[in-house]
PDB file of C-alpha atoms in Angstrom:
ATOM      1  CA  UNK A   1     -25.880  -5.182  -3.958  1.00 50.00           C
ATOM      2  CA  UNK A   2     -24.297  -4.804  -7.381  1.00 46.00           C
ATOM      3  CA  UNK A   3     -21.559  -2.086  -7.459  1.00 47.00           C
ATOM      4  CA  UNK A   4     -20.479  -2.591 -10.991  1.00 51.00           C
ATOM      5  CA  UNK A   5     -17.179  -4.290 -10.060  1.00 51.00           C
ATOM      6  CA  UNK A   6     -16.052  -4.526 -13.710  1.00 52.00           C
ATOM      7  CA  UNK A   7     -16.323  -0.796 -14.164  1.00 52.00           C
ATOM      8  CA  UNK A   8     -14.494  -0.107 -10.880  1.00 53.00           C
ATOM      9  CA  UNK A   9     -11.822  -2.676 -11.791  1.00 56.00           C
ATOM     10  CA  UNK A  10     -11.312  -0.984 -15.131  1.00 52.00           C
ATOM     11  CA  UNK A  11     -10.924   2.393 -13.397  1.00 54.00           C
ATOM     12  CA  UNK A  12      -8.302   0.977 -11.063  1.00 58.00           C
ATOM     13  CA  UNK A  13      -6.487  -0.607 -13.991  1.00 53.00           C
ATOM     14  CA  UNK A  14      -6.469   2.642 -15.980  1.00 52.00           C
ATOM     15  CA  UNK A  15      -5.193   4.533 -12.917  1.00 56.00           C
ATOM     16  CA  UNK A  16      -2.341   2.081 -12.561  1.00 55.00           C
ATOM     17  CA  UNK A  17      -1.330   2.290 -16.208  1.00 54.00           C
ATOM     18  CA  UNK A  18      -1.508   6.067 -16.130  1.00 56.00           C
ATOM     19  CA  UNK A  19       0.780   6.136 -13.139  1.00 54.00           C
ATOM     20  CA  UNK A  20       3.287   3.871 -14.974  1.00 54.00           C
ATOM     21  CA  UNK A  21       3.241   6.129 -18.016  1.00 50.00           C
ATOM     22  CA  UNK A  22       3.818   9.260 -15.918  1.00 53.00           C
ATOM     23  CA  UNK A  23       6.654   7.598 -14.048  1.00 51.00           C
ATOM     24  CA  UNK A  24       8.277   6.521 -17.338  1.00 51.00           C
ATOM     25  CA  UNK A  25       8.018  10.004 -18.682  1.00 49.00           C
ATOM     26  CA  UNK A  26       9.574  11.526 -15.607  1.00 50.00           C
ATOM     27  CA  UNK A  27      12.379   9.022 -15.729  1.00 47.00           C
ATOM     28  CA  UNK A  28      13.248   9.950 -19.301  1.00 45.00           C
ATOM     29  CA  UNK A  29      13.238  13.642 -18.462  1.00 42.00           C
ATOM     30  CA  UNK A  30      15.212  13.031 -15.274  1.00 45.00           C
ATOM     31  CA  UNK A  31      17.916  11.031 -17.012  1.00 47.00           C
ATOM     32  CA  UNK A  32      18.381  13.815 -19.522  1.00 40.00           C
ATOM     33  CA  UNK A  33      18.949  16.400 -16.756  1.00 38.00           C
ATOM     34  CA  UNK A  34      20.113  14.643 -13.611  1.00 45.00           C
ATOM     35  CA  UNK A  35      23.627  14.489 -12.286  1.00 48.00           C
ATOM     36  CA  UNK A  36      25.454  11.191 -11.995  1.00 59.00           C
ATOM     37  CA  UNK A  37      23.965  10.413  -8.600  1.00 72.00           C
ATOM     38  CA  UNK A  38      24.108   6.651  -7.813  1.00 87.00           C
ATOM     39  CA  UNK A  39      20.858   4.759  -8.120  1.00 94.00           C
ATOM     40  CA  UNK A  40      19.423   2.620  -5.320  1.00 96.00           C
ATOM     41  CA  UNK A  41      20.787  -0.911  -5.232  1.00 95.00           C
ATOM     42  CA  UNK A  42      18.735  -4.059  -5.110  1.00 95.00           C
ATOM     43  CA  UNK A  43      19.178  -4.615  -1.334  1.00 94.00           C
ATOM     44  CA  UNK A  44      18.573  -0.981  -0.485  1.00 95.00           C
ATOM     45  CA  UNK A  45      15.701   0.224   1.656  1.00 96.00           C
ATOM     46  CA  UNK A  46      14.396   2.126  -1.352  1.00 97.00           C
ATOM     47  CA  UNK A  47      14.070  -1.039  -3.416  1.00 97.00           C
ATOM     48  CA  UNK A  48      12.780  -3.148  -0.524  1.00 96.00           C
ATOM     49  CA  UNK A  49      10.091  -0.567   0.230  1.00 98.00           C
ATOM     50  CA  UNK A  50       9.044  -0.350  -3.420  1.00 98.00           C
ATOM     51  CA  UNK A  51       8.624  -4.083  -3.687  1.00 98.00           C
ATOM     52  CA  UNK A  52       6.915  -4.669  -0.336  1.00 97.00           C
ATOM     53  CA  UNK A  53       4.649  -1.700  -0.410  1.00 98.00           C
ATOM     54  CA  UNK A  54       3.326  -2.771  -3.823  1.00 98.00           C
ATOM     55  CA  UNK A  55       2.268  -6.062  -2.190  1.00 97.00           C
ATOM     56  CA  UNK A  56       0.769  -4.218   0.746  1.00 98.00           C
ATOM     57  CA  UNK A  57      -1.131  -1.752  -1.472  1.00 98.00           C
ATOM     58  CA  UNK A  58      -2.417  -4.589  -3.657  1.00 97.00           C
ATOM     59  CA  UNK A  59      -4.119  -6.157  -0.679  1.00 98.00           C
ATOM     60  CA  UNK A  60      -5.723  -2.839   0.242  1.00 98.00           C
ATOM     61  CA  UNK A  61      -7.115  -2.622  -3.265  1.00 98.00           C
ATOM     62  CA  UNK A  62      -8.386  -6.216  -2.977  1.00 98.00           C
ATOM     63  CA  UNK A  63     -10.202  -5.567   0.270  1.00 98.00           C
ATOM     64  CA  UNK A  64     -11.707  -2.306  -1.125  1.00 98.00           C
ATOM     65  CA  UNK A  65     -13.053  -4.127  -4.166  1.00 97.00           C
ATOM     66  CA  UNK A  66     -14.560  -6.822  -1.901  1.00 98.00           C
ATOM     67  CA  UNK A  67     -16.444  -4.427   0.335  1.00 98.00           C
ATOM     68  CA  UNK A  68     -17.811  -2.423  -2.614  1.00 96.00           C
ATOM     69  CA  UNK A  69     -19.524  -5.671  -3.660  1.00 95.00           C
ATOM     70  CA  UNK A  70     -20.857  -6.318  -0.145  1.00 97.00           C
ATOM     71  CA  UNK A  71     -22.518  -3.046   0.815  1.00 97.00           C
ATOM     72  CA  UNK A  72     -24.599  -0.199  -0.611  1.00 97.00           C
ATOM     73  CA  UNK A  73     -23.414   2.279   1.975  1.00 97.00           C
ATOM     74  CA  UNK A  74     -22.235   5.388   0.128  1.00 97.00           C
ATOM     75  CA  UNK A  75     -19.643   6.478   2.733  1.00 97.00           C
ATOM     76  CA  UNK A  76     -17.913   3.081   2.832  1.00 98.00           C
ATOM     77  CA  UNK A  77     -18.147   2.598  -0.897  1.00 98.00           C
ATOM     78  CA  UNK A  78     -16.614   6.048  -1.566  1.00 98.00           C
ATOM     79  CA  UNK A  79     -13.818   5.412   0.922  1.00 98.00           C
ATOM     80  CA  UNK A  80     -13.144   2.002  -0.648  1.00 98.00           C
ATOM     81  CA  UNK A  81     -13.062   3.584  -4.117  1.00 97.00           C
ATOM     82  CA  UNK A  82     -10.619   6.259  -2.992  1.00 97.00           C
ATOM     83  CA  UNK A  83      -8.338   3.648  -1.382  1.00 98.00           C
ATOM     84  CA  UNK A  84      -8.444   1.395  -4.445  1.00 98.00           C
ATOM     85  CA  UNK A  85      -7.625   4.163  -6.932  1.00 97.00           C
ATOM     86  CA  UNK A  86      -4.950   6.006  -4.888  1.00 97.00           C
ATOM     87  CA  UNK A  87      -3.117   2.828  -3.888  1.00 97.00           C
ATOM     88  CA  UNK A  88      -3.270   1.365  -7.414  1.00 97.00           C
ATOM     89  CA  UNK A  89      -1.693   4.591  -8.672  1.00 98.00           C
ATOM     90  CA  UNK A  90       1.032   4.499  -6.030  1.00 98.00           C
ATOM     91  CA  UNK A  91       1.749   0.848  -6.820  1.00 98.00           C
ATOM     92  CA  UNK A  92       2.276   1.901 -10.412  1.00 98.00           C
ATOM     93  CA  UNK A  93       4.766   4.580  -9.286  1.00 98.00           C
ATOM     94  CA  UNK A  94       6.795   2.050  -7.283  1.00 98.00           C
ATOM     95  CA  UNK A  95       6.775  -0.448 -10.149  1.00 98.00           C
ATOM     96  CA  UNK A  96       8.183   2.377 -12.302  1.00 98.00           C
ATOM     97  CA  UNK A  97      10.940   3.181  -9.842  1.00 98.00           C
ATOM     98  CA  UNK A  98      12.292  -0.326  -9.905  1.00 98.00           C
ATOM     99  CA  UNK A  99      12.206  -0.387 -13.700  1.00 98.00           C
ATOM    100  CA  UNK A 100      13.955   2.968 -13.914  1.00 97.00           C
ATOM    101  CA  UNK A 101      16.614   1.798 -11.420  1.00 97.00           C
ATOM    102  CA  UNK A 102      17.231  -1.331 -13.508  1.00 97.00           C
ATOM    103  CA  UNK A 103      16.148  -3.548 -10.641  1.00 98.00           C
ATOM    104  CA  UNK A 104      14.018  -6.716 -10.548  1.00 97.00           C
ATOM    105  CA  UNK A 105      10.497  -6.515  -9.215  1.00 97.00           C
ATOM    106  CA  UNK A 106      11.272  -9.685  -7.250  1.00 95.00           C
ATOM    107  CA  UNK A 107      13.367  -9.329  -4.076  1.00 92.00           C
ATOM    108  CA  UNK A 108      16.561 -11.474  -3.644  1.00 92.00           C
ATOM    109  CA  UNK A 109      15.813 -11.680   0.047  1.00 91.00           C
ATOM    110  CA  UNK A 110      12.823 -12.219   2.273  1.00 91.00           C
ATOM    111  CA  UNK A 111      10.158  -9.485   2.351  1.00 93.00           C
ATOM    112  CA  UNK A 112      10.660  -6.844   5.056  1.00 93.00           C
ATOM    113  CA  UNK A 113      14.381  -7.604   5.499  1.00 94.00           C
ATOM    114  CA  UNK A 114      15.197  -3.967   4.589  1.00 94.00           C
ATOM    115  CA  UNK A 115      13.071  -2.796   7.458  1.00 92.00           C
ATOM    116  CA  UNK A 116      15.140  -4.751   9.973  1.00 89.00           C
ATOM    117  CA  UNK A 117      18.500  -3.245   9.085  1.00 85.00           C
ATOM    118  CA  UNK A 118      19.548  -0.289  11.204  1.00 77.00           C
ATOM    119  CA  UNK A 119      18.917   3.128   9.628  1.00 77.00           C
ATOM    120  CA  UNK A 120      21.859   5.122   8.333  1.00 60.00           C
ATOM    121  CA  UNK A 121      24.946   4.335   6.340  1.00 48.00           C
ATOM    122  CA  UNK A 122      23.563   2.545   3.376  1.00 44.00           C
ATOM    123  CA  UNK A 123      21.931   5.500   1.516  1.00 45.00           C
ATOM    124  CA  UNK A 124      20.579   4.362  -1.798  1.00 46.00           C
ATOM    125  CA  UNK A 125      23.184   1.664  -2.239  1.00 51.00           C
ATOM    126  CA  UNK A 126      23.024  -2.027  -1.474  1.00 55.00           C
ATOM    127  CA  UNK A 127      22.961  -2.726   2.232  1.00 57.00           C
ATOM    128  CA  UNK A 128      25.420  -5.499   2.995  1.00 60.00           C
ATOM    129  CA  UNK A 129      24.643  -5.728   6.699  1.00 66.00           C
ATOM    130  CA  UNK A 130      23.452  -9.259   7.375  1.00 68.00           C
ATOM    131  CA  UNK A 131      20.025  -9.675   9.003  1.00 75.00           C
ATOM    132  CA  UNK A 132      19.132 -12.704  11.087  1.00 69.00           C
ATOM    133  CA  UNK A 133      16.105 -14.336   9.285  1.00 72.00           C
ATOM    134  CA  UNK A 134      14.623 -15.043  12.698  1.00 71.00           C
ATOM    135  CA  UNK A 135      14.266 -11.290  13.203  1.00 73.00           C
ATOM    136  CA  UNK A 136      12.138 -10.820  10.091  1.00 74.00           C
ATOM    137  CA  UNK A 137       8.404 -11.393  10.680  1.00 77.00           C
ATOM    138  CA  UNK A 138       6.529 -13.831   8.462  1.00 79.00           C
ATOM    139  CA  UNK A 139       4.032 -11.199   7.395  1.00 87.00           C
ATOM    140  CA  UNK A 140       4.132  -7.506   6.602  1.00 93.00           C
ATOM    141  CA  UNK A 141       2.698  -5.103   9.213  1.00 95.00           C
ATOM    142  CA  UNK A 142      -1.089  -4.883   9.083  1.00 96.00           C
ATOM    143  CA  UNK A 143      -1.659  -7.555   6.385  1.00 97.00           C
ATOM    144  CA  UNK A 144      -4.979  -9.441   6.596  1.00 97.00           C
ATOM    145  CA  UNK A 145      -4.846 -13.205   6.483  1.00 96.00           C
ATOM    146  CA  UNK A 146      -6.474 -15.328   3.810  1.00 96.00           C
ATOM    147  CA  UNK A 147      -9.070 -16.364   6.362  1.00 97.00           C
ATOM    148  CA  UNK A 148      -9.843 -12.667   7.094  1.00 97.00           C
ATOM    149  CA  UNK A 149     -10.500 -12.074   3.361  1.00 97.00           C
ATOM    150  CA  UNK A 150     -12.647 -15.185   3.080  1.00 97.00           C
ATOM    151  CA  UNK A 151     -14.784 -13.988   6.032  1.00 97.00           C
ATOM    152  CA  UNK A 152     -15.122 -10.515   4.505  1.00 98.00           C
ATOM    153  CA  UNK A 153     -16.408 -12.076   1.285  1.00 97.00           C
ATOM    154  CA  UNK A 154     -19.103 -13.902   3.169  1.00 97.00           C
ATOM    155  CA  UNK A 155     -20.453 -10.869   5.041  1.00 98.00           C
ATOM    156  CA  UNK A 156     -22.811  -8.176   3.804  1.00 97.00           C
ATOM    157  CA  UNK A 157     -24.294  -4.891   4.879  1.00 97.00           C
ATOM    158  CA  UNK A 158     -23.197  -3.456   8.266  1.00 97.00           C
ATOM    159  CA  UNK A 159     -21.291  -6.613   9.166  1.00 97.00           C
ATOM    160  CA  UNK A 160     -19.152  -6.303   6.030  1.00 97.00           C
ATOM    161  CA  UNK A 161     -18.624  -2.584   6.667  1.00 98.00           C
ATOM    162  CA  UNK A 162     -17.446  -3.167  10.247  1.00 98.00           C
ATOM    163  CA  UNK A 163     -15.094  -5.977   9.291  1.00 98.00           C
ATOM    164  CA  UNK A 164     -13.664  -4.005   6.407  1.00 98.00           C
ATOM    165  CA  UNK A 165     -13.050  -0.997   8.596  1.00 98.00           C
ATOM    166  CA  UNK A 166     -11.357  -3.077  11.280  1.00 98.00           C
ATOM    167  CA  UNK A 167      -9.103  -4.803   8.723  1.00 98.00           C
ATOM    168  CA  UNK A 168      -8.278  -1.558   6.877  1.00 98.00           C
ATOM    169  CA  UNK A 169      -7.468   0.406  10.043  1.00 98.00           C
ATOM    170  CA  UNK A 170      -4.900  -2.287  10.947  1.00 98.00           C
ATOM    171  CA  UNK A 171      -3.684  -2.373   7.329  1.00 98.00           C
ATOM    172  CA  UNK A 172      -3.193   1.413   7.212  1.00 98.00           C
ATOM    173  CA  UNK A 173      -1.364   1.334  10.553  1.00 98.00           C
ATOM    174  CA  UNK A 174       1.019  -1.217   9.038  1.00 98.00           C
ATOM    175  CA  UNK A 175       1.411   0.926   5.924  1.00 98.00           C
ATOM    176  CA  UNK A 176       2.295   3.964   8.042  1.00 98.00           C
ATOM    177  CA  UNK A 177       4.889   1.832   9.922  1.00 97.00           C
ATOM    178  CA  UNK A 178       6.523   0.797   6.647  1.00 97.00           C
ATOM    179  CA  UNK A 179       6.494   4.317   5.268  1.00 98.00           C
ATOM    180  CA  UNK A 180       8.081   5.757   8.401  1.00 97.00           C
ATOM    181  CA  UNK A 181      10.697   3.036   8.340  1.00 96.00           C
ATOM    182  CA  UNK A 182      11.822   3.997   4.780  1.00 97.00           C
ATOM    183  CA  UNK A 183      11.821   7.714   5.745  1.00 97.00           C
ATOM    184  CA  UNK A 184      14.404   6.782   8.359  1.00 96.00           C
ATOM    185  CA  UNK A 185      16.491   4.910   5.769  1.00 95.00           C
ATOM    186  CA  UNK A 186      16.232   6.859   2.516  1.00 96.00           C
ATOM    187  CA  UNK A 187      17.286  10.180   1.035  1.00 94.00           C
ATOM    188  CA  UNK A 188      15.984   9.411  -2.491  1.00 96.00           C
ATOM    189  CA  UNK A 189      13.605  12.308  -3.294  1.00 96.00           C
ATOM    190  CA  UNK A 190      10.855  10.328  -5.010  1.00 97.00           C
ATOM    191  CA  UNK A 191      10.824   7.754  -2.173  1.00 98.00           C
ATOM    192  CA  UNK A 192      10.807  10.417   0.566  1.00 98.00           C
ATOM    193  CA  UNK A 193       8.006  12.346  -1.169  1.00 98.00           C
ATOM    194  CA  UNK A 194       5.762   9.286  -1.650  1.00 98.00           C
ATOM    195  CA  UNK A 195       6.453   7.803   1.784  1.00 98.00           C
ATOM    196  CA  UNK A 196       5.629  11.135   3.424  1.00 98.00           C
ATOM    197  CA  UNK A 197       2.377  11.424   1.462  1.00 98.00           C
ATOM    198  CA  UNK A 198       1.447   7.833   2.481  1.00 98.00           C
ATOM    199  CA  UNK A 199       1.990   8.661   6.166  1.00 98.00           C
ATOM    200  CA  UNK A 200      -0.187  11.795   5.980  1.00 98.00           C
ATOM    201  CA  UNK A 201      -2.961  10.275   3.861  1.00 97.00           C
ATOM    202  CA  UNK A 202      -3.244   7.034   5.782  1.00 98.00           C
ATOM    203  CA  UNK A 203      -3.189   8.686   9.203  1.00 98.00           C
ATOM    204  CA  UNK A 204      -6.052  10.880   8.025  1.00 97.00           C
ATOM    205  CA  UNK A 205      -7.943   7.902   6.681  1.00 98.00           C
ATOM    206  CA  UNK A 206      -7.440   5.995   9.929  1.00 98.00           C
ATOM    207  CA  UNK A 207      -9.191   8.760  11.789  1.00 98.00           C
ATOM    208  CA  UNK A 208     -12.052   8.724   9.311  1.00 98.00           C
ATOM    209  CA  UNK A 209     -12.377   4.927   9.491  1.00 98.00           C
ATOM    210  CA  UNK A 210     -12.384   5.022  13.302  1.00 98.00           C
ATOM    211  CA  UNK A 211     -15.327   7.454  13.154  1.00 97.00           C
ATOM    212  CA  UNK A 212     -17.146   5.264  10.589  1.00 97.00           C
ATOM    213  CA  UNK A 213     -16.543   2.152  12.682  1.00 97.00           C
ATOM    214  CA  UNK A 214     -17.807   3.841  15.842  1.00 97.00           C
ATOM    215  CA  UNK A 215     -20.937   5.004  14.057  1.00 95.00           C
ATOM    216  CA  UNK A 216     -21.605   1.383  13.032  1.00 93.00           C
ATOM    217  CA  UNK A 217     -20.872  -0.070  16.455  1.00 87.00           C
ATOM    218  CA  UNK A 218     -23.034   2.193  18.510  1.00 69.00           C
ATOM    219  CA  UNK A 219     -19.983   3.667  20.220  1.00 50.00           C
ATOM    220  CA  UNK A 220     -19.141   7.342  20.566  1.00 42.00           C
ATOM    221  CA  UNK A 221     -15.630   8.090  19.193  1.00 40.00           C
TER     222      UNK A 221
END
C-alpha cells in the first residue's frame, strides 16, 4: 500500500501556497477600492474562527494523509485527497485573512472562546464580553484524540477505512458546528462566504461518508 505520500504532500503544499497568493492579491486589490470599513479585531468571532478552523482543518488533512497510506480503496483515497486539498486551500485563505487584518496567527485567549460569546453586538470588532473559562471546552468540536490518530496509523485495509470514516464524520460535524457559529456572529463577507461553503460541502461529504461506512459495515444506509 504505497500511495506516493510525498507527491500528495507536495500537492497539498502547493494548494496551500496558491491560496495564500490569491488571498494576498485580493487583499491588495480590496485595499485599493474598499471603503473605510473597520477590520475585525483580535478577539472577534472572525479572528477566532480563522485561527481555530485552521487547526481543525489541519487535523482533517493529517487524517486524510494517514488513510491514503493505509488503504488502496479508490473511493476512500479520492475522498481523502479531496478533503486534504480543499481544506489545505481553505487554511491558506484563513491565514491570509489574519495577515491582511494585521492580526497575530496566535490567539490571545483560549481556543473556542469566541464561540461561547453570545451572537450579536460585536460585529467585526473586538468582543469585550468576558467568558467564563469553565464554559469553554478543552477541545474543538469533532477533533480526534492523539490516541485515535495512533490507532488509525496502525490499521490497514477495511479497518483503516472504517475508522477514518467514523473519525472524519465526527470531525466534519464539528466543522459544521463551528462554521454555523461564526455565521451567527459575523457579517464580514469573506468569512460568511467561506463559512457557508464549509457548511454545504461538509454536510454533503458527511452523507457520502455515511454511505461509504455503511457499505463497509454490512449495514444498509
